[in-house]
Coordinates of C-alpha atoms in Angstrom, one line a residue:
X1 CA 91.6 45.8 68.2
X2 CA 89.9 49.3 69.2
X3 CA 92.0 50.4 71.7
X4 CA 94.8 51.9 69.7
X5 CA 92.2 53.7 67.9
X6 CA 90.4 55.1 71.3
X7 CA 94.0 56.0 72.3
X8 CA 94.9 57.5 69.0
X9 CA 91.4 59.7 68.9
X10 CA 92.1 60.5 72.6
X11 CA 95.4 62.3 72.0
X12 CA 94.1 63.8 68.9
X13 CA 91.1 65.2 71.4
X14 CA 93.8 66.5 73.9
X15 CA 95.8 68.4 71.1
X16 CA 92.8 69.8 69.6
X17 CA 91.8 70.7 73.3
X18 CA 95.2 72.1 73.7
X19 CA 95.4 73.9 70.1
X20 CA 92.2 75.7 70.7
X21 CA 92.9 77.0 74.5
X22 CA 96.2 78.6 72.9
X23 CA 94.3 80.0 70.1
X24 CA 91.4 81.7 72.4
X25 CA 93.3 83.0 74.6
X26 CA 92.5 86.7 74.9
X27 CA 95.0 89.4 74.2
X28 CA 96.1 90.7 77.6
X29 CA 95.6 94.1 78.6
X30 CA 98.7 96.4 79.6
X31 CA 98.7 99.7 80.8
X32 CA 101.0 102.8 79.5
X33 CA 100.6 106.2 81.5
X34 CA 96.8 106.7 82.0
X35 CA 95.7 104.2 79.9
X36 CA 95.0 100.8 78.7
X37 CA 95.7 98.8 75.8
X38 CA 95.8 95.4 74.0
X39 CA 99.0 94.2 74.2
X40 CA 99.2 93.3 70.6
X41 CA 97.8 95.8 68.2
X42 CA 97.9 98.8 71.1
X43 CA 94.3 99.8 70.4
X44 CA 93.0 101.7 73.6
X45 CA 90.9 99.8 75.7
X46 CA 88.3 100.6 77.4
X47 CA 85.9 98.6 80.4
X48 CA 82.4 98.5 79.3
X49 CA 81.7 96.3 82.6
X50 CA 79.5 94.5 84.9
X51 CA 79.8 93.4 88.8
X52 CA 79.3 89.8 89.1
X53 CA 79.0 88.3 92.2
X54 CA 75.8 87.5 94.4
X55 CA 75.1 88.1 98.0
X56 CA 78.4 89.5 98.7
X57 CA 79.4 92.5 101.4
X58 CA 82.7 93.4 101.5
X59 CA 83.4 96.9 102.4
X60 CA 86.4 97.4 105.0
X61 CA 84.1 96.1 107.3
X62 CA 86.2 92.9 108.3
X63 CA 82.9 90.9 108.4
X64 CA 82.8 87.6 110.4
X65 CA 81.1 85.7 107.5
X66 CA 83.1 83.0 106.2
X67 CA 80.8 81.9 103.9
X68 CA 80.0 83.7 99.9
X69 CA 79.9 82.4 96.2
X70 CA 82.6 82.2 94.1
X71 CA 81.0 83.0 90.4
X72 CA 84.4 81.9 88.6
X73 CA 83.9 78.4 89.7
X74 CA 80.0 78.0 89.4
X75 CA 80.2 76.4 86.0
X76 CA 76.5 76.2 85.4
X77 CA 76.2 79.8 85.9
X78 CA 79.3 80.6 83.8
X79 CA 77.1 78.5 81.3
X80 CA 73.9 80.7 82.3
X81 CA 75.2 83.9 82.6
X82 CA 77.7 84.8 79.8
X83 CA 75.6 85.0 77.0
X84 CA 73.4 87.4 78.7
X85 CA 77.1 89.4 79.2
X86 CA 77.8 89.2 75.5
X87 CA 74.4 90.7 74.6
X88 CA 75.4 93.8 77.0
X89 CA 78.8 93.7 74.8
X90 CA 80.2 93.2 78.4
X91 CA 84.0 93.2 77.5
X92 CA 84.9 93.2 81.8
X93 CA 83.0 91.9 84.5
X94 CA 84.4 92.4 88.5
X95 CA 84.5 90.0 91.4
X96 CA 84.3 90.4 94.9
X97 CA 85.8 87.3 96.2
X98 CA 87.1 84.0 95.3
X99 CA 88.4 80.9 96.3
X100 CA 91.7 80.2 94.8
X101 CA 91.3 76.4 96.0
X102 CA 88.8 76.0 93.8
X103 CA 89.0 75.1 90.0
X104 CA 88.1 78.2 87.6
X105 CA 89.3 77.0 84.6
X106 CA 86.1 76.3 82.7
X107 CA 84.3 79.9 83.6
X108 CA 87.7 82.2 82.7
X109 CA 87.5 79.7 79.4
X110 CA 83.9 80.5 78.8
X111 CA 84.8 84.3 79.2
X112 CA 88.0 84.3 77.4
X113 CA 85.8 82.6 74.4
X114 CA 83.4 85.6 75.1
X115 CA 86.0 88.1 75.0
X116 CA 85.1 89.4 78.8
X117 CA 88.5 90.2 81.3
X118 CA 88.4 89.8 85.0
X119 CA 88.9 92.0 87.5
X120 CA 89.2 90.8 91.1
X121 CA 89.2 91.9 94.4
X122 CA 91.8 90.1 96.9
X123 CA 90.1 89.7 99.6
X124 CA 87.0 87.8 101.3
X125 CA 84.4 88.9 103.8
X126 CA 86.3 87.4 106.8
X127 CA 89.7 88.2 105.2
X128 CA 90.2 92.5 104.6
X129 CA 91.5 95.5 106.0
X130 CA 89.4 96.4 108.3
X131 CA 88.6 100.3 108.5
X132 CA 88.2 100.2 112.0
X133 CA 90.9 97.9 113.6
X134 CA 93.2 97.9 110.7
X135 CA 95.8 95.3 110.1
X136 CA 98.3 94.1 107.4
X137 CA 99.6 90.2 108.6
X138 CA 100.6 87.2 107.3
X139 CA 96.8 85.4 106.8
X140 CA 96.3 88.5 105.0
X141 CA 98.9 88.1 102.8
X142 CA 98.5 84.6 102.2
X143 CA 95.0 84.8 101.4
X144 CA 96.0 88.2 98.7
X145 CA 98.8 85.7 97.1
X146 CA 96.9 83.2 96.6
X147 CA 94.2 85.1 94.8
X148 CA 97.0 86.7 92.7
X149 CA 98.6 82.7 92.4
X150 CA 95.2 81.4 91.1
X151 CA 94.2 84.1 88.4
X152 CA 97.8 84.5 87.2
X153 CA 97.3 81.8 84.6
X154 CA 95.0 83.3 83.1
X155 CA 95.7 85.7 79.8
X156 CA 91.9 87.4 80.5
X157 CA 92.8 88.9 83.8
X158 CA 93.6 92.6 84.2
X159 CA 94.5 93.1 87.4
X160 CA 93.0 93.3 91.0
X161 CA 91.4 95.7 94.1
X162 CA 94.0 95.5 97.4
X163 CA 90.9 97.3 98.8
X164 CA 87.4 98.4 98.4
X165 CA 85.8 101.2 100.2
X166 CA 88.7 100.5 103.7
X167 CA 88.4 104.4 104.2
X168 CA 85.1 106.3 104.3
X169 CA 85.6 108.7 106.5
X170 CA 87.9 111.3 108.1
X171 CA 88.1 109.3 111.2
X172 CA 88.8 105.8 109.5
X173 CA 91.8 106.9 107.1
X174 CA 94.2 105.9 109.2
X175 CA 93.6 102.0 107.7
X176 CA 94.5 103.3 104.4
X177 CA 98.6 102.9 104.9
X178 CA 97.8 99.5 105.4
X179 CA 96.0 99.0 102.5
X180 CA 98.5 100.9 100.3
X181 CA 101.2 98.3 102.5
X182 CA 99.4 95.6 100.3
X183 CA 99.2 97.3 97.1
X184 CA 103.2 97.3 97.7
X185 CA 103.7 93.7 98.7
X186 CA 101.4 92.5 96.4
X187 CA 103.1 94.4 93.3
X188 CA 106.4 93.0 94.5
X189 CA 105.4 89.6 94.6
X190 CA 103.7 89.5 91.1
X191 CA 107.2 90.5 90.4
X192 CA 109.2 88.1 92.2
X193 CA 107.2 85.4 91.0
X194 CA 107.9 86.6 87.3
X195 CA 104.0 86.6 86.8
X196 CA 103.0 88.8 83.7
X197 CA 102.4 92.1 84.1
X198 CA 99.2 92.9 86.1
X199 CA 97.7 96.1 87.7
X200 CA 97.0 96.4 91.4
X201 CA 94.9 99.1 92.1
X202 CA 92.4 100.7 94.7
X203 CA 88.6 101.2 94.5
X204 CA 87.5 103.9 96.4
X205 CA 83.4 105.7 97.7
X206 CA 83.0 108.8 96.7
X207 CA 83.3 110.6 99.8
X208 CA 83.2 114.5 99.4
X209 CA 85.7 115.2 102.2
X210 CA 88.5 112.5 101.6
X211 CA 88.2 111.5 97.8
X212 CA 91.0 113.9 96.5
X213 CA 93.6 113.1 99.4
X214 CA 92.5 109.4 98.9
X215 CA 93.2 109.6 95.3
X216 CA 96.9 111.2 96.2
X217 CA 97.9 109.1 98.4
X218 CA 97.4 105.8 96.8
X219 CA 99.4 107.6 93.9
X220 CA 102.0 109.2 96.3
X221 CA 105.7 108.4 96.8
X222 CA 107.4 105.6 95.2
X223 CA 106.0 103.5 92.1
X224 CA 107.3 100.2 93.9
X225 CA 103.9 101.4 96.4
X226 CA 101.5 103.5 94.9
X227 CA 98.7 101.8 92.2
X228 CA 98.8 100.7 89.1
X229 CA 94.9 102.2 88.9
X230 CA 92.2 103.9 90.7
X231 CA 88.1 102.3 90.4
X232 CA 85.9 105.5 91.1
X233 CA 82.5 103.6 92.7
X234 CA 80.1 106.7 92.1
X235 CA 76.4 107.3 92.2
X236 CA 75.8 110.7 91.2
X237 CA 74.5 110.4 88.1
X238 CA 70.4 109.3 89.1
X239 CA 67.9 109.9 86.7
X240 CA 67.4 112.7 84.0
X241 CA 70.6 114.3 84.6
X242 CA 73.7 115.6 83.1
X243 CA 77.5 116.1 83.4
X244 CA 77.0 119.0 85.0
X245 CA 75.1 118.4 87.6
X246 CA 76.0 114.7 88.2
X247 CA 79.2 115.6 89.6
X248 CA 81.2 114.2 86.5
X249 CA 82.8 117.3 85.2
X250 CA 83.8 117.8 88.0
X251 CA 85.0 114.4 88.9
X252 CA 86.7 114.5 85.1
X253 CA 88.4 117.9 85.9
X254 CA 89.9 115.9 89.2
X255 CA 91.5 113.2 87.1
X256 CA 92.8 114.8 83.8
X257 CA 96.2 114.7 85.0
X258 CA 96.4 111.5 87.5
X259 CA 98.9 109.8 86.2
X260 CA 97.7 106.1 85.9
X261 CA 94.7 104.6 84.3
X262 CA 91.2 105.8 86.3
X263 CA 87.7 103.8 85.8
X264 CA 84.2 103.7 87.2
X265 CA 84.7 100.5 89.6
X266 CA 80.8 100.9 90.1
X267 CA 78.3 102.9 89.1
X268 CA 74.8 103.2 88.4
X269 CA 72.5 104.7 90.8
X270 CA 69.1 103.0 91.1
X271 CA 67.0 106.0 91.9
X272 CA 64.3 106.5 90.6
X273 CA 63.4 103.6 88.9
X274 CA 63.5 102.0 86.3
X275 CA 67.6 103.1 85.9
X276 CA 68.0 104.7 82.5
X277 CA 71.5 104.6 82.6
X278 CA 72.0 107.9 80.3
X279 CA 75.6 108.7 81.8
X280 CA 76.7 105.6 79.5
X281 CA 76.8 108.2 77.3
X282 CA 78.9 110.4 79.1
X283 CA 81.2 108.0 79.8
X284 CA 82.0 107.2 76.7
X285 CA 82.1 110.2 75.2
X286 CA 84.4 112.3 74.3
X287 CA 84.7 114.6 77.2
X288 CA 85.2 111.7 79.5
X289 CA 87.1 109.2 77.3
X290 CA 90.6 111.7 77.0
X291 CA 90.5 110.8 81.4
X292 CA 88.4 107.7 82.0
X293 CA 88.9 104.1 81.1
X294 CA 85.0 103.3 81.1
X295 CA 83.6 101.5 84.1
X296 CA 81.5 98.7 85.6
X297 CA 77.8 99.0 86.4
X298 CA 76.5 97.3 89.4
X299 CA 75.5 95.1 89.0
X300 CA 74.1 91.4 87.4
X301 CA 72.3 90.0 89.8
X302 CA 69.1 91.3 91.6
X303 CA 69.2 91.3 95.1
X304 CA 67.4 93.4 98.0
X305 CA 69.3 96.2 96.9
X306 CA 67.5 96.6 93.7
X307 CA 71.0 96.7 91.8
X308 CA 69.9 93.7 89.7
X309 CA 70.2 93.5 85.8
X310 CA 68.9 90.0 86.3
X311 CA 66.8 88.1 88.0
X312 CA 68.0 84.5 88.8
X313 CA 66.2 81.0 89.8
X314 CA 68.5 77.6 89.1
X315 CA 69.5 77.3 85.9
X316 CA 67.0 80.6 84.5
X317 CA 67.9 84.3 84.3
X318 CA 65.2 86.4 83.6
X319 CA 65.9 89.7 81.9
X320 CA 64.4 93.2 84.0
X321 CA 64.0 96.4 82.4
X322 CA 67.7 97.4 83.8
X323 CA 69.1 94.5 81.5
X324 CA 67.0 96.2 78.3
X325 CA 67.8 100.1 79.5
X326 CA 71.5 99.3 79.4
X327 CA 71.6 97.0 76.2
X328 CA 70.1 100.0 74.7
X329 CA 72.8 102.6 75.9
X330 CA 75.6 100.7 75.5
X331 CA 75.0 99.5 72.2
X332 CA 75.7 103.3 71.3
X333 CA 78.8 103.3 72.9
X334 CA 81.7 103.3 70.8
X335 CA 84.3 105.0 72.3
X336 CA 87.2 106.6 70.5
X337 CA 90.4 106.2 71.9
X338 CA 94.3 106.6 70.9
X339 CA 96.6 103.9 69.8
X340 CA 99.7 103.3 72.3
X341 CA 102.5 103.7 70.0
X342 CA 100.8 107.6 69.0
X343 CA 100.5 108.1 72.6
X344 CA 103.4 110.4 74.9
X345 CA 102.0 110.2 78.6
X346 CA 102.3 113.8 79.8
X347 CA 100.8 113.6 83.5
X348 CA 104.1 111.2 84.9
X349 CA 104.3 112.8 88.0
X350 CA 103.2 111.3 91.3
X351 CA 100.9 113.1 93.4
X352 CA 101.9 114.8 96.2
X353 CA 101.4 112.3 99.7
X354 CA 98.3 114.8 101.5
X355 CA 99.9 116.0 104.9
X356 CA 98.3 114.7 108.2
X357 CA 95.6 117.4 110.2
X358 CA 91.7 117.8 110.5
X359 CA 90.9 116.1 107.4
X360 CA 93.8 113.6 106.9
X361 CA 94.7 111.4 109.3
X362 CA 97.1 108.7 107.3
X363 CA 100.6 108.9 107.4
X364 CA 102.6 108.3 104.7
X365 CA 104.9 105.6 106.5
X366 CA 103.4 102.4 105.6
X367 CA 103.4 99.1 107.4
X368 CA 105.9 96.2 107.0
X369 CA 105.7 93.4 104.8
X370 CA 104.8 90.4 106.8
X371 CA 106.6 87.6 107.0
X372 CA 105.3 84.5 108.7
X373 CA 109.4 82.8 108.5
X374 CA 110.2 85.6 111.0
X375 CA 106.9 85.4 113.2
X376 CA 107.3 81.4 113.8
X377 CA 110.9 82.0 114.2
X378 CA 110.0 84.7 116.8
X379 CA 108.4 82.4 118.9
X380 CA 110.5 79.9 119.0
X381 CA 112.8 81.5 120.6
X382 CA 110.6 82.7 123.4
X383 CA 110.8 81.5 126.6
X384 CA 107.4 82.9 127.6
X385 CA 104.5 82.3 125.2
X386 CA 100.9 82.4 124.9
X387 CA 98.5 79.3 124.3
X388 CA 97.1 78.6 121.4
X389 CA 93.9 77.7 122.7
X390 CA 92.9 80.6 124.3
X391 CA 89.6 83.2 123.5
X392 CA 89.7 86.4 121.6
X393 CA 88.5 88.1 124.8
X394 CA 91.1 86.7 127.2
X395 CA 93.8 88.0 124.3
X396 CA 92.2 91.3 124.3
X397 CA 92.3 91.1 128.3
X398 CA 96.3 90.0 128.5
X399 CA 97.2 92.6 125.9
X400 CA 95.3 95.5 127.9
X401 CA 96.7 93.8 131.0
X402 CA 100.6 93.8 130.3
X403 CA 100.5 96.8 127.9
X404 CA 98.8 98.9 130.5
X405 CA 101.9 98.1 132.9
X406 CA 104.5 97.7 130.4
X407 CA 104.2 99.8 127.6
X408 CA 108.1 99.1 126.3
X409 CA 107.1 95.4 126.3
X410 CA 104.5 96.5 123.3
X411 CA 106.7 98.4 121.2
X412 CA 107.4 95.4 119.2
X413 CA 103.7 95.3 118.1
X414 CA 102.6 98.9 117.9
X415 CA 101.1 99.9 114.6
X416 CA 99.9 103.3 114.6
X417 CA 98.3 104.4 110.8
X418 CA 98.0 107.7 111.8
X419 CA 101.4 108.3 113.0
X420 CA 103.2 105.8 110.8
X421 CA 105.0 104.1 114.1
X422 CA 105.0 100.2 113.3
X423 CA 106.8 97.7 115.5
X424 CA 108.6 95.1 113.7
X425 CA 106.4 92.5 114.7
X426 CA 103.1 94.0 114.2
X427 CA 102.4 91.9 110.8
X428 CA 102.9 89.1 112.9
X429 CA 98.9 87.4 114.1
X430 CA 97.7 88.2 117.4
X431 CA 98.6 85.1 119.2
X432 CA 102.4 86.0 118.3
X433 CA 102.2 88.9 119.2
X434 CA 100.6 88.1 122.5
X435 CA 103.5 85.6 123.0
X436 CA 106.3 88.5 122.3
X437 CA 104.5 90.7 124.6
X438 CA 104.0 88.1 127.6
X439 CA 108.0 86.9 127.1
X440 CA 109.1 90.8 127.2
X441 CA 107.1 91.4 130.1
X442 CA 108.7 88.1 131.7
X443 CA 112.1 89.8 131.1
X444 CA 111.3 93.0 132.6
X445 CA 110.1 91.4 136.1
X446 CA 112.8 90.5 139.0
X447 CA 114.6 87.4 138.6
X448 CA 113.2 86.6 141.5
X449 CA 109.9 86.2 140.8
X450 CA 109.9 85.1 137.4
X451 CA 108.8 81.6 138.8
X452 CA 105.1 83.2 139.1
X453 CA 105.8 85.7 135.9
X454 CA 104.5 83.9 132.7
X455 CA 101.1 81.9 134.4
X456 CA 99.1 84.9 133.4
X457 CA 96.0 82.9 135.2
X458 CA 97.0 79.7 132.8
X459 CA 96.8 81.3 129.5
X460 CA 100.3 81.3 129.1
X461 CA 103.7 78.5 129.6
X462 CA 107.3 78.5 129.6
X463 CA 109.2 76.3 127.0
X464 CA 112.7 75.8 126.0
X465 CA 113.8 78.3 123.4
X466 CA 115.3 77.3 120.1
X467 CA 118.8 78.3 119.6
X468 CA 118.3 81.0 117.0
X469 CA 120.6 80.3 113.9
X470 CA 120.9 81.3 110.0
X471 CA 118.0 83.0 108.6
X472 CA 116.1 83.0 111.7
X473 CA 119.2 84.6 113.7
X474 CA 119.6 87.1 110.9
X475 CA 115.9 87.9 111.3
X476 CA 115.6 88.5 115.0
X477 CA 118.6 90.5 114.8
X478 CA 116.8 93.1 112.1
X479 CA 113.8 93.0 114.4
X480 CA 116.1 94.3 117.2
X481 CA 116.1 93.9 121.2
X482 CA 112.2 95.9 121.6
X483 CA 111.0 94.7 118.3
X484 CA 111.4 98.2 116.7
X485 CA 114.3 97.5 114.0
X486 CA 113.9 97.4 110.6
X487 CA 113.2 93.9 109.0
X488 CA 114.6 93.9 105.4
X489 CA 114.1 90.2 104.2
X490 CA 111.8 89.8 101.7
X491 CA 109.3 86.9 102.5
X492 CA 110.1 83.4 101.2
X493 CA 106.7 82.6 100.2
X494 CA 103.2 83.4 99.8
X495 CA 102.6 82.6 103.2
X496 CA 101.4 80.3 105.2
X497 CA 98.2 81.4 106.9
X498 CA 96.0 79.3 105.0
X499 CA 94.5 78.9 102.2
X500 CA 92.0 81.3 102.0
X501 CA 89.1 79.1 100.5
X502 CA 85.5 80.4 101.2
X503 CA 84.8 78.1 104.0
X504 CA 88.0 79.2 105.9
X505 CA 87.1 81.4 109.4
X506 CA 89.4 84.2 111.0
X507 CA 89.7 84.2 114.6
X508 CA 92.8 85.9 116.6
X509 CA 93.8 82.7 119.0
X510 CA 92.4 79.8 117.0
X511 CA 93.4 80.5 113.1
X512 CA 95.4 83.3 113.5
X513 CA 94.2 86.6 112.3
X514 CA 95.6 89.7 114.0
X515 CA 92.9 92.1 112.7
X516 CA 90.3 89.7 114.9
X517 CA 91.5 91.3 117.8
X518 CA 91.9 94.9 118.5
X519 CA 96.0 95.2 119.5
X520 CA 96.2 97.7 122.3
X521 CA 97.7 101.4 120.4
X522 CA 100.0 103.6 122.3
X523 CA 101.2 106.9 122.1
X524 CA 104.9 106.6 122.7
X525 CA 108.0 106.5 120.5
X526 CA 110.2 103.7 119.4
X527 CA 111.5 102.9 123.0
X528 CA 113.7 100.3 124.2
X529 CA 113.2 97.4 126.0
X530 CA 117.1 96.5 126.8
X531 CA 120.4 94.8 124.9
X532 CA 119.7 92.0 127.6
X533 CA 116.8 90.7 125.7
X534 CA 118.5 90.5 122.7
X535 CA 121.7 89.0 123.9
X536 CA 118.9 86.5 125.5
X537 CA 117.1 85.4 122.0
X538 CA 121.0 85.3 120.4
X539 CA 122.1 82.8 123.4
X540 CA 118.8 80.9 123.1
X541 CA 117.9 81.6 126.7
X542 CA 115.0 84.4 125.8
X543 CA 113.4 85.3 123.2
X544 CA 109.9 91.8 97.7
X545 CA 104.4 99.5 86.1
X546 CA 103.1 97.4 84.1

């Protein structure tokens, strides 16, 4: 008989399989003051790297695109693409986006086999911090965990963006405590989860008027919150120039004592063309290499941007002069670095958090963790509550409506960047917050006519509130009578707004997302709504370095 043969060859297959996978798996990168190394033999390590990802836009602009590629589970371009990497001696390549319901397991293989790392952004078009109506919530969250949950397996993976380009601008810097609110969450739950050690880190424009107080504030205050490393996306090097008048002595000056690992998370201006790409040499030289961790050109594929490397068509990849121009440069670059146990970081101290006025305007208070136990438990335990069914527009409407009349009944869900004022609840999705606003302003009509005070023209409906008990009773307590306490439970899970995938959409009243609708922001303190509304939710009758 055959089969015991098939069956013996078959295991045979799956411990080859299994002995081989062990064997290639590359040696992870860790990080040690302001640098990297391999884990192993501590040589310094630095990113000779390329973006990979097509058509993608993800800039802080909280685009309503649900819809991009994910180039870690495109096998057949995995099988296209990465020997024309290794030929670039491409040791990193970056990604914009993923889907962590999808299967990567055969591209990281392919790269790990290649010796290329990963790093990844968090987020998705429809699913950032958005500069202009900036949030930090539970679908957040769960979509920034998951990313983290997916990659996590893999040895190849250095670490990931919590943001790219959020803050641009004076007048948009007050979304970057929300970003730097992520960094923190997302550190603490690789550590809760006993992952191995990986960075989170921020990638940042370089804009002349904020880039220094960005670069202190993300490395500002407590390790638990600041980065683990800064990406530098800079374009100031174009054509015949020089490290003088590209910007990047100065740029090198800036960094020589930031205290955590700094890198080029783009670069490679495209005018004039062709690129010749002559800062390679810069940046791996040695008056760059003492402060800089190399970088990632932008990028692989050729797009209307004129960025491309490559030109793709199905299963073809046709080399432009870029792809030759940059073989060329950065088969001369061989930087020389230190070896970890040689090196004594010097430049340990955090930077000093930049102080709020004309050309700051970020506190350095940063936003709670959500928690999506304490949001569903929240409303619960309302009597008054707001449809699920009901338009972004008509939210916008009720929250202008009852916040215009009843500001104390919205200091649950204030969250003011600029200020650092956060209401307990205001990681909580739009539609619960809605719901806590509508059942505070319930509570603050006459007894008399509550009868008529939660119809809010239909959008909204009484129901029977749960008896608040255990965790959930602990909870509401922290979160306090107006919603303005202090909520010190760690959240339970990665969350549970979804799943993040690249077909998923983001709306306030239909799938949850806070940052789809613009939350009415106030000016006043931390007032008080009353002790009767939280003796009401307590009866039942109301309302976690390298």
């Amino acid at each position: 008989m055959k089969t015991p043969n098939i069956l013996s060859s078959a295991i045979a297959g799956v411990a080859l399989f299994s002995a081989a996978t062990i064997a290639a798996d590359l040696d992870p990168i860790v990080i040690k003051g302001s640098k990297f190394f391999y884990k192993s033999n501590g040589t310094e390590f630095f990113m000779r790297g390329i973006a990979y990802q097509q058509n993608y836009n993800g800039n802080g602009t909280g685009s309503s695109d649900t819809t991009y590629t994910d180039p870690l589970a495109d096998v057949e371009a995995c099988r296209r693409d990465v020997p024309l990497l290794q030929q670039l001696r491409t040791n990193t390549i970056r990604v914009y986006a993923i889907d962590p319901s999808k299967d990567h397991s055969q591209c990281m293989r392919m790269l790990q086999d290649a010796g290329i790392y990963v790093v990844s952004d968090l987020s998705q078009p429809d699913l950032s911090i958005n500069r202009d109506t900036p949030a930090w919530d539970g679908k957040l969250y769960s979509r920034y965990t998951s990313v983290i949950d997916e990659l996590s397996k893999y040895s190849n993976v250095i670490g990931f963006f919590a943001g790219n380009e959020v803050s641009n601008a004076v007048n948009n810097t007050q979304a970057t405590p929300f970003v730097k609110a992520a960094v923190r969450d997302m550190k603490s739950y690789i550590r809760r989860r006993n992952y191995r050690p990986m960075g989170v880190g921020y990638a940042t424009n370089d804009d002349a008027v904020i880039r220094e107080n960005l670069a202190d504030f993300f490395c500002c205050g407590s390790n638990e919150a600041s980065i683990d490393f800064w990406g530098y996306n800079i374009y100031s090097w174009c054509g015949e120039s020089d490290f003088q008048t590209s910007g990047y002595a100065d740029r090198t000056k800036e960094f020589e004592d930031y205290p955590i690992p700094v890198f080029f998370a783009e670069y490679g201006c495209n005018t004039p063309k062709p690129r010749r790409f002559d800062d390679v040499q810069a940046l791996y030289g040695s008056q760059m290499t003492p402060v800089w961790s190399g970088g990632i050109i932008y990028m692989y594929f050729q797009e209307e941007n004129d960025f491309g490397l490559v030109s793709v068509s199905g299963s073809t990849a046709s080399k432009l002069p870029d792809f030759t121009a940059l073989s060329s440069q950065l088969a001369r670059a061989n930087p020389t670095g230190v070896k970890a146990e040689s090196y004594s970081p010097t430049n340990t101290q955090a930077r000093q958090c930049p102080p709020t006025g004309s050309g700051w305007n970020a506190s350095s208070t940063l936003p709670p963790t959500p928690n999506q136990e304490l949001c569903g438990c929240m409303v619960r335990n309302l009597t008054c509550v707001a449809k699920t069914d009901i338009s972004d527009d008509t939210t916008k409407h009720l929250f202008d409506y009852v916040c215009g009349r009843d500001q104390k009944a919205c200091a649950g869900i204030q969250k003011e960047g600029s200020s650092g004022t956060y209401g307990a609840l205001s990681m909580c999705n739009a539609t619960e917050q809605l719901s806590w606003v509508l059942n505070a302003y319930y509570f603050n009509q006459p007894a008399a006519n509550r009868a008529d005070a939660c119809k809010f023209d239909g959008n909204a409906q009484t129901q029977r509130p749960a008896s608040a008990s255990g965790t959930c009773r602990d909870l509401l307590g922290q979160v306090g009578p107006a919603g303005t306490g202090s909520v010190t439970a760690t959240p339970t899970a990665g969350g549970t707004g979804g799943s993040g995938g690249g077909s998923a959409t983001a709306t306030a009243s239909k799938s949850g997302s806070a940052s789809a609708v613009t939350v009415p922001r106030f000016d006043f303190g931390l007032l008080q709504l009353g002790v009767y509304i939280l003796g009401a939710i307590m009866t039942g009758a109301g309302m976690i370095l390298i």
